[in-house]
PDB file of C-alpha atoms in Angstrom:
ATOM      1  CA  UNK A 176      18.764   3.856  24.007  1.00  0.00           C
ATOM      2  CA  UNK A 177      14.670   2.719  23.839  1.00  0.00           C
ATOM      3  CA  UNK A 178      13.572  -0.216  21.266  1.00  0.00           C
ATOM      4  CA  UNK A 179      11.753   2.730  19.240  1.00  0.00           C
ATOM      5  CA  UNK A 180      14.981   4.966  19.073  1.00  0.00           C
ATOM      6  CA  UNK A 181      16.982   2.105  18.269  1.00  0.00           C
ATOM      7  CA  UNK A 182      14.677   0.704  15.143  1.00  0.00           C
ATOM      8  CA  UNK A 183      14.997   4.344  13.604  1.00  0.00           C
ATOM      9  CA  UNK A 184      18.348   4.417  13.883  1.00  0.00           C
ATOM     10  CA  UNK A 185      18.599   1.384  12.397  1.00  0.00           C
ATOM     11  CA  UNK A 186      16.354   2.299   9.175  1.00  0.00           C
ATOM     12  CA  UNK A 187      18.642   5.843   9.171  1.00  0.00           C
ATOM     13  CA  UNK A 188      21.888   3.935   8.967  1.00  0.00           C
ATOM     14  CA  UNK A 189      20.036   1.899   6.234  1.00  0.00           C
ATOM     15  CA  UNK A 190      18.649   4.551   3.691  1.00  0.00           C
ATOM     16  CA  UNK A 191      21.718   7.078   4.039  1.00  0.00           C
ATOM     17  CA  UNK A 192      23.563   4.348   1.725  1.00  0.00           C
ATOM     18  CA  UNK A 193      21.102   5.432  -0.792  1.00  0.00           C
ATOM     19  CA  UNK A 194      19.821   8.861   0.192  1.00  0.00           C
ATOM     20  CA  UNK A 195      19.146  10.851  -3.061  1.00  0.00           C
ATOM     21  CA  UNK A 196      18.152  14.424  -3.079  1.00  0.00           C
ATOM     22  CA  UNK A 197      14.732  15.358  -2.834  1.00  0.00           C
ATOM     23  CA  UNK A 198      12.364  13.776  -5.010  1.00  0.00           C
ATOM     24  CA  UNK A 199      10.959  16.318  -7.946  1.00  0.00           C
ATOM     25  CA  UNK A 200       7.061  16.553  -8.104  1.00  0.00           C
ATOM     26  CA  UNK A 201       4.681  14.539 -10.740  1.00  0.00           C
ATOM     27  CA  UNK A 202       3.454  18.178 -12.800  1.00  0.00           C
ATOM     28  CA  UNK A 203       0.564  16.550 -13.199  1.00  0.00           C
ATOM     29  CA  UNK A 204       0.128  15.076  -9.846  1.00  0.00           C
ATOM     30  CA  UNK A 205       2.129  17.676  -7.593  1.00  0.00           C
ATOM     31  CA  UNK A 206       1.164  15.848  -4.405  1.00  0.00           C
ATOM     32  CA  UNK A 207       3.441  12.941  -5.258  1.00  0.00           C
ATOM     33  CA  UNK A 208       7.200  12.491  -6.964  1.00  0.00           C
ATOM     34  CA  UNK A 209       7.686  12.653 -10.500  1.00  0.00           C
ATOM     35  CA  UNK A 210       9.603   9.059 -10.447  1.00  0.00           C
ATOM     36  CA  UNK A 211       8.490   6.860  -7.312  1.00  0.00           C
ATOM     37  CA  UNK A 212      10.967   4.577  -5.633  1.00  0.00           C
ATOM     38  CA  UNK A 213       8.363   1.429  -5.297  1.00  0.00           C
ATOM     39  CA  UNK A 214      11.111  -1.001  -6.313  1.00  0.00           C
ATOM     40  CA  UNK A 215      10.352  -2.941  -9.676  1.00  0.00           C
ATOM     41  CA  UNK A 216      10.651  -6.405  -8.408  1.00  0.00           C
ATOM     42  CA  UNK A 217       7.620  -8.561 -10.677  1.00  0.00           C
ATOM     43  CA  UNK A 218       6.564  -9.747  -7.591  1.00  0.00           C
ATOM     44  CA  UNK A 219       6.789  -8.795  -3.819  1.00  0.00           C
ATOM     45  CA  UNK A 220       9.999 -10.055  -2.121  1.00  0.00           C
ATOM     46  CA  UNK A 221      10.266 -10.186   1.452  1.00  0.00           C
ATOM     47  CA  UNK A 222      13.747  -9.617   2.392  1.00  0.00           C
ATOM     48  CA  UNK A 223      14.694  -9.997   6.776  1.00  0.00           C
ATOM     49  CA  UNK A 224      17.571  -7.738   7.717  1.00  0.00           C
ATOM     50  CA  UNK A 225      19.281  -8.524  10.928  1.00  0.00           C
ATOM     51  CA  UNK A 226      20.931  -5.029  12.516  1.00  0.00           C
ATOM     52  CA  UNK A 227      21.685  -5.930  16.241  1.00  0.00           C
ATOM     53  CA  UNK A 228      19.748  -8.317  17.323  1.00  0.00           C
ATOM     54  CA  UNK A 229      16.758  -6.916  15.458  1.00  0.00           C
ATOM     55  CA  UNK A 230      14.823  -7.721  12.782  1.00  0.00           C
ATOM     56  CA  UNK A 231      13.187  -5.867   9.889  1.00  0.00           C
ATOM     57  CA  UNK A 232      11.390  -7.685   7.286  1.00  0.00           C
ATOM     58  CA  UNK A 233      11.791  -5.118   3.412  1.00  0.00           C
ATOM     59  CA  UNK A 234       8.274  -5.753   1.488  1.00  0.00           C
ATOM     60  CA  UNK A 235       9.295  -4.703  -1.948  1.00  0.00           C
ATOM     61  CA  UNK A 236       7.686  -4.969  -5.620  1.00  0.00           C
ATOM     62  CA  UNK A 237       4.822  -6.241  -7.355  1.00  0.00           C
ATOM     63  CA  UNK A 238       1.490  -7.806  -5.385  1.00  0.00           C
ATOM     64  CA  UNK A 239       0.413 -10.843  -6.707  1.00  0.00           C
ATOM     65  CA  UNK A 240      -2.184 -13.253  -5.800  1.00  0.00           C
ATOM     66  CA  UNK A 241       0.717 -15.274  -3.597  1.00  0.00           C
ATOM     67  CA  UNK A 242       1.683 -12.487  -1.175  1.00  0.00           C
ATOM     68  CA  UNK A 243      -0.378 -13.584   1.306  1.00  0.00           C
ATOM     69  CA  UNK A 244       0.589 -17.075   1.899  1.00  0.00           C
ATOM     70  CA  UNK A 245       4.826 -15.878   1.319  1.00  0.00           C
ATOM     71  CA  UNK A 246       4.417 -12.628   3.822  1.00  0.00           C
ATOM     72  CA  UNK A 247       3.299 -15.476   6.173  1.00  0.00           C
ATOM     73  CA  UNK A 248       5.787 -17.595   5.766  1.00  0.00           C
ATOM     74  CA  UNK A 249       8.001 -14.855   6.422  1.00  0.00           C
ATOM     75  CA  UNK A 250       6.919 -14.234   9.478  1.00  0.00           C
ATOM     76  CA  UNK A 251       7.001 -17.661  10.762  1.00  0.00           C
ATOM     77  CA  UNK A 252      10.415 -17.683   9.697  1.00  0.00           C
ATOM     78  CA  UNK A 253      11.496 -15.116  11.204  1.00  0.00           C
ATOM     79  CA  UNK A 254       9.096 -14.339  14.425  1.00  0.00           C
ATOM     80  CA  UNK A 255      11.302 -11.891  15.481  1.00  0.00           C
ATOM     81  CA  UNK A 256      10.652  -9.398  12.664  1.00  0.00           C
ATOM     82  CA  UNK A 257       9.942  -6.063  14.964  1.00  0.00           C
ATOM     83  CA  UNK A 258       8.785  -4.082  11.347  1.00  0.00           C
ATOM     84  CA  UNK A 259       7.708  -4.105   8.021  1.00  0.00           C
ATOM     85  CA  UNK A 260       9.123  -1.993   5.041  1.00  0.00           C
ATOM     86  CA  UNK A 261       7.179  -1.318   2.147  1.00  0.00           C
ATOM     87  CA  UNK A 262       7.712   0.406  -1.500  1.00  0.00           C
ATOM     88  CA  UNK A 263       5.155  -1.205  -4.035  1.00  0.00           C
ATOM     89  CA  UNK A 264       3.953  -0.067  -7.304  1.00  0.00           C
ATOM     90  CA  UNK A 265       0.924  -1.784  -5.779  1.00  0.00           C
ATOM     91  CA  UNK A 266      -0.861  -4.823  -7.519  1.00  0.00           C
ATOM     92  CA  UNK A 267      -3.537  -7.169  -6.854  1.00  0.00           C
ATOM     93  CA  UNK A 268      -6.268  -5.417  -4.792  1.00  0.00           C
ATOM     94  CA  UNK A 269      -7.659  -8.334  -2.795  1.00  0.00           C
ATOM     95  CA  UNK A 270      -4.556  -9.959  -1.886  1.00  0.00           C
ATOM     96  CA  UNK A 271      -3.538  -6.614  -0.429  1.00  0.00           C
ATOM     97  CA  UNK A 272      -6.710  -6.234   1.801  1.00  0.00           C
ATOM     98  CA  UNK A 273      -5.976 -10.268   2.657  1.00  0.00           C
ATOM     99  CA  UNK A 274      -2.292  -9.621   3.783  1.00  0.00           C
ATOM    100  CA  UNK A 275      -3.041  -6.426   5.464  1.00  0.00           C
ATOM    101  CA  UNK A 276      -6.021  -8.607   7.087  1.00  0.00           C
ATOM    102  CA  UNK A 277      -3.375 -11.458   8.217  1.00  0.00           C
ATOM    103  CA  UNK A 278      -1.118  -8.718   9.924  1.00  0.00           C
ATOM    104  CA  UNK A 279      -3.878  -7.744  11.959  1.00  0.00           C
ATOM    105  CA  UNK A 280      -5.150 -11.173  13.344  1.00  0.00           C
ATOM    106  CA  UNK A 281      -2.050 -13.105  13.368  1.00  0.00           C
ATOM    107  CA  UNK A 282       0.556 -10.085  14.369  1.00  0.00           C
ATOM    108  CA  UNK A 283      -0.827  -7.372  15.796  1.00  0.00           C
ATOM    109  CA  UNK A 284       2.689  -6.066  17.655  1.00  0.00           C
ATOM    110  CA  UNK A 285       4.236  -5.906  14.484  1.00  0.00           C
ATOM    111  CA  UNK A 286       5.022  -2.126  12.941  1.00  0.00           C
ATOM    112  CA  UNK A 287       4.140  -1.609   9.421  1.00  0.00           C
ATOM    113  CA  UNK A 288       6.237   1.639   8.259  1.00  0.00           C
ATOM    114  CA  UNK A 289       7.140   3.696   4.982  1.00  0.00           C
ATOM    115  CA  UNK A 290      10.456   4.901   4.905  1.00  0.00           C
ATOM    116  CA  UNK A 291      12.086   8.211   3.840  1.00  0.00           C
ATOM    117  CA  UNK A 292      11.999   8.298  -0.242  1.00  0.00           C
ATOM    118  CA  UNK A 293       9.940   5.261  -0.340  1.00  0.00           C
ATOM    119  CA  UNK A 294       6.399   4.928  -1.600  1.00  0.00           C
ATOM    120  CA  UNK A 295       3.538   2.352  -0.955  1.00  0.00           C
ATOM    121  CA  UNK A 296       0.920   2.436  -3.566  1.00  0.00           C
ATOM    122  CA  UNK A 297      -2.565   1.358  -4.133  1.00  0.00           C
ATOM    123  CA  UNK A 298      -2.611  -2.343  -2.967  1.00  0.00           C
ATOM    124  CA  UNK A 299       0.167  -1.719  -1.030  1.00  0.00           C
ATOM    125  CA  UNK A 300      -1.449   0.917   0.846  1.00  0.00           C
ATOM    126  CA  UNK A 301      -3.807  -2.009   2.110  1.00  0.00           C
ATOM    127  CA  UNK A 302      -1.178  -4.252   3.355  1.00  0.00           C
ATOM    128  CA  UNK A 303       0.515  -1.267   5.229  1.00  0.00           C
ATOM    129  CA  UNK A 304      -3.049  -0.191   7.045  1.00  0.00           C
ATOM    130  CA  UNK A 305      -2.930  -3.737   8.348  1.00  0.00           C
ATOM    131  CA  UNK A 306      -0.499  -2.839  10.857  1.00  0.00           C
ATOM    132  CA  UNK A 307      -2.086  -2.251  14.194  1.00  0.00           C
ATOM    133  CA  UNK A 308       1.394   0.690  15.032  1.00  0.00           C
ATOM    134  CA  UNK A 309       1.757   2.395  11.463  1.00  0.00           C
ATOM    135  CA  UNK A 310       4.915   5.011  10.706  1.00  0.00           C
ATOM    136  CA  UNK A 311       5.035   7.200   7.551  1.00  0.00           C
ATOM    137  CA  UNK A 312       8.304   8.714   7.568  1.00  0.00           C
ATOM    138  CA  UNK A 313       8.997  12.259   6.465  1.00  0.00           C
ATOM    139  CA  UNK A 314       9.646  12.010   2.908  1.00  0.00           C
ATOM    140  CA  UNK A 315       7.801   8.818   2.720  1.00  0.00           C
ATOM    141  CA  UNK A 316       4.970   8.440   0.249  1.00  0.00           C
ATOM    142  CA  UNK A 317       1.610   6.739   0.905  1.00  0.00           C
ATOM    143  CA  UNK A 318       0.451   7.063  -2.701  1.00  0.00           C
ATOM    144  CA  UNK A 319      -3.443   6.752  -3.545  1.00  0.00           C
ATOM    145  CA  UNK A 320      -5.721   6.291  -6.583  1.00  0.00           C
ATOM    146  CA  UNK A 321      -9.353   5.170  -7.802  1.00  0.00           C
ATOM    147  CA  UNK A 322      -8.991   1.446  -7.306  1.00  0.00           C
ATOM    148  CA  UNK A 323      -9.948  -0.568 -11.005  1.00  0.00           C
ATOM    149  CA  UNK A 324     -10.610  -3.982 -11.632  1.00  0.00           C
ATOM    150  CA  UNK A 325      -9.858  -3.133 -15.777  1.00  0.00           C
ATOM    151  CA  UNK A 326      -6.228  -1.809 -16.277  1.00  0.00           C
ATOM    152  CA  UNK A 327      -6.024  -3.930 -19.272  1.00  0.00           C
ATOM    153  CA  UNK A 328      -7.534  -0.937 -21.699  1.00  0.00           C
ATOM    154  CA  UNK A 329      -7.200  -3.114 -24.504  1.00  0.00           C
ATOM    155  CA  UNK A 330      -9.634  -5.904 -23.020  1.00  0.00           C
ATOM    156  CA  UNK A 331     -11.539  -2.970 -22.484  1.00  0.00           C
ATOM    157  CA  UNK A 332     -11.700  -1.774 -26.241  1.00  0.00           C
ATOM    158  CA  UNK A 333     -11.898  -5.646 -27.569  1.00  0.00           C
ATOM    159  CA  UNK A 334     -15.228  -5.959 -25.384  1.00  0.00           C
ATOM    160  CA  UNK A 335     -16.864  -2.852 -26.639  1.00  0.00           C
ATOM    161  CA  UNK A 336     -15.959  -3.625 -30.087  1.00  0.00           C
ATOM    162  CA  UNK A 337     -17.176  -7.264 -29.802  1.00  0.00           C
ATOM    163  CA  UNK A 338     -21.090  -5.492 -30.007  1.00  0.00           C
ATOM    164  CA  UNK A 339     -23.411  -3.993 -28.051  1.00  0.00           C
ATOM    165  CA  UNK A 340     -24.211  -7.001 -25.875  1.00  0.00           C
ATOM    166  CA  UNK A 341     -20.219  -7.977 -25.255  1.00  0.00           C
ATOM    167  CA  UNK A 342     -20.203  -4.506 -24.142  1.00  0.00           C
ATOM    168  CA  UNK A 343     -22.868  -4.587 -21.897  1.00  0.00           C
ATOM    169  CA  UNK A 344     -21.821  -7.862 -20.584  1.00  0.00           C
ATOM    170  CA  UNK A 345     -18.730  -6.586 -19.803  1.00  0.00           C
ATOM    171  CA  UNK A 346     -19.545  -3.380 -17.855  1.00  0.00           C
ATOM    172  CA  UNK A 347     -22.080  -5.679 -15.958  1.00  0.00           C
ATOM    173  CA  UNK A 348     -18.992  -7.659 -14.654  1.00  0.00           C
ATOM    174  CA  UNK A 349     -16.766  -3.830 -13.996  1.00  0.00           C
ATOM    175  CA  UNK A 350     -20.024  -2.971 -11.677  1.00  0.00           C
ATOM    176  CA  UNK A 351     -20.135  -5.916  -9.974  1.00  0.00           C
ATOM    177  CA  UNK A 352     -16.703  -6.143  -9.043  1.00  0.00           C
ATOM    178  CA  UNK A 353     -15.763  -2.748  -8.313  1.00  0.00           C
ATOM    179  CA  UNK A 354     -19.282  -2.625  -6.481  1.00  0.00           C
ATOM    180  CA  UNK A 355     -17.464  -5.884  -4.034  1.00  0.00           C
ATOM    181  CA  UNK A 356     -13.868  -4.320  -3.722  1.00  0.00           C
ATOM    182  CA  UNK A 357     -15.580  -0.852  -2.068  1.00  0.00           C
ATOM    183  CA  UNK A 358     -17.833  -2.992   0.092  1.00  0.00           C
ATOM    184  CA  UNK A 359     -14.428  -4.987   1.044  1.00  0.00           C
ATOM    185  CA  UNK A 360     -12.783  -2.137   1.177  1.00  0.00           C
ATOM    186  CA  UNK A 361     -14.668  -0.037   3.404  1.00  0.00           C
ATOM    187  CA  UNK A 362     -15.056  -3.049   5.699  1.00  0.00           C
ATOM    188  CA  UNK A 363     -11.251  -2.948   5.710  1.00  0.00           C
ATOM    189  CA  UNK A 364     -11.162   0.443   6.891  1.00  0.00           C
ATOM    190  CA  UNK A 365     -13.207   0.189   9.936  1.00  0.00           C
ATOM    191  CA  UNK A 366     -11.108  -3.007  11.002  1.00  0.00           C
ATOM    192  CA  UNK A 367      -7.806  -1.237  10.694  1.00  0.00           C
ATOM    193  CA  UNK A 368      -9.466   2.005  12.659  1.00  0.00           C
ATOM    194  CA  UNK A 369      -8.754   4.103   9.163  1.00  0.00           C
ATOM    195  CA  UNK A 370     -11.295   6.418   8.516  1.00  0.00           C
ATOM    196  CA  UNK A 371     -13.584   6.004   5.852  1.00  0.00           C
ATOM    197  CA  UNK A 372     -13.430   9.493   4.360  1.00  0.00           C
ATOM    198  CA  UNK A 373      -9.954   7.924   3.336  1.00  0.00           C
ATOM    199  CA  UNK A 374     -12.339   6.445   0.475  1.00  0.00           C
ATOM    200  CA  UNK A 375     -14.839   9.310   0.248  1.00  0.00           C
ATOM    201  CA  UNK A 376     -12.404  12.259  -0.137  1.00  0.00           C
ATOM    202  CA  UNK A 377      -9.063  10.778  -2.047  1.00  0.00           C
ATOM    203  CA  UNK A 378      -8.983   7.681  -2.958  1.00  0.00           C
ATOM    204  CA  UNK A 379     -12.566   8.069  -4.421  1.00  0.00           C
ATOM    205  CA  UNK A 380     -11.733  11.110  -6.003  1.00  0.00           C
ATOM    206  CA  UNK A 381      -9.287  10.462  -7.876  1.00  0.00           C
ATOM    207  CA  UNK A 382      -9.465   8.703 -11.544  1.00  0.00           C
ATOM    208  CA  UNK A 383      -8.778   5.244 -12.509  1.00  0.00           C
ATOM    209  CA  UNK A 384      -5.468   3.196 -14.507  1.00  0.00           C
ATOM    210  CA  UNK A 385      -5.260   4.421 -18.017  1.00  0.00           C
ATOM    211  CA  UNK A 386      -5.348   8.073 -19.628  1.00  0.00           C
ATOM    212  CA  UNK A 387      -6.162  10.839 -16.985  1.00  0.00           C
ATOM    213  CA  UNK A 388      -5.190   9.150 -14.341  1.00  0.00           C
ATOM    214  CA  UNK A 389      -4.650  10.748 -11.087  1.00  0.00           C
ATOM    215  CA  UNK A 390      -3.033   9.766  -7.917  1.00  0.00           C
ATOM    216  CA  UNK A 391      -2.619  11.357  -3.996  1.00  0.00           C
ATOM    217  CA  UNK A 392      -0.117  11.381  -1.991  1.00  0.00           C
ATOM    218  CA  UNK A 393      -1.131  12.394   1.738  1.00  0.00           C
ATOM    219  CA  UNK A 394       0.724  14.692   3.795  1.00  0.00           C
ATOM    220  CA  UNK A 395       1.816  13.862   7.160  1.00  0.00           C
ATOM    221  CA  UNK A 396      -1.468  15.898   8.745  1.00  0.00           C
ATOM    222  CA  UNK A 397      -3.679  14.343   6.038  1.00  0.00           C
ATOM    223  CA  UNK A 398      -1.837  10.602   7.163  1.00  0.00           C
ATOM    224  CA  UNK A 399      -2.611  11.270  10.904  1.00  0.00           C
ATOM    225  CA  UNK A 400      -6.089  12.795  10.641  1.00  0.00           C
ATOM    226  CA  UNK A 401      -7.300   9.944   8.912  1.00  0.00           C
ATOM    227  CA  UNK A 402      -5.285   7.307  11.236  1.00  0.00           C
ATOM    228  CA  UNK A 403      -3.214   5.727   8.319  1.00  0.00           C
ATOM    229  CA  UNK A 404      -0.264   6.688  10.680  1.00  0.00           C
ATOM    230  CA  UNK A 405      -0.749   6.408  14.301  1.00  0.00           C
ATOM    231  CA  UNK A 406       2.346   6.817  15.456  1.00  0.00           C
ATOM    232  CA  UNK A 407       4.809   9.558  15.727  1.00  0.00           C
ATOM    233  CA  UNK A 408       8.342   9.670  16.049  1.00  0.00           C
TER     234      UNK A 408
END
């Protein structure tokens, strides 16, 4: 049995225990499941799974500021890890970019994978794209939306209610931070070999968090077209 086939067999064995019926589509975001399986951990956990001498790292939960350091420690403690499997609702965008760069520069041989039934959303997208070899299984969800630094809508309302000066200052901060992140995202995709059309045609075509938020889940064909996934199984 080849190494890749063995890894697939390991994945199937792990996931079969929690297999579920096909997920119902989100009425407002029909390309995505209504109830994404992205783990409820408030801080991404990194759990090694050793089966038959093959090591897999399960990356599950919210991406916080400490993820890049935890990820590096986990990989140092598990140098034989062959793959990282993701399910996450996203989190800190800058940490996601940093963790992705860490994978590419220090662990270029590792495979990143979104298993069938699992969802990698928002900041998780960038950690996943850090893998040099990337797999999105049929039924796995690479879910995107427009980035934002302003998920706290109440903070925006308070800033606006404080008067014109406060509102102008808040808008300036939003514009500056958004421009910085957009620049970093473009640079990141170039370095990872992912088409920048993913930003203009998909991510930036959705709406940011809050009322009216929209999301998109890539089809298998789109994942390969934009070079988000680059390993066919």
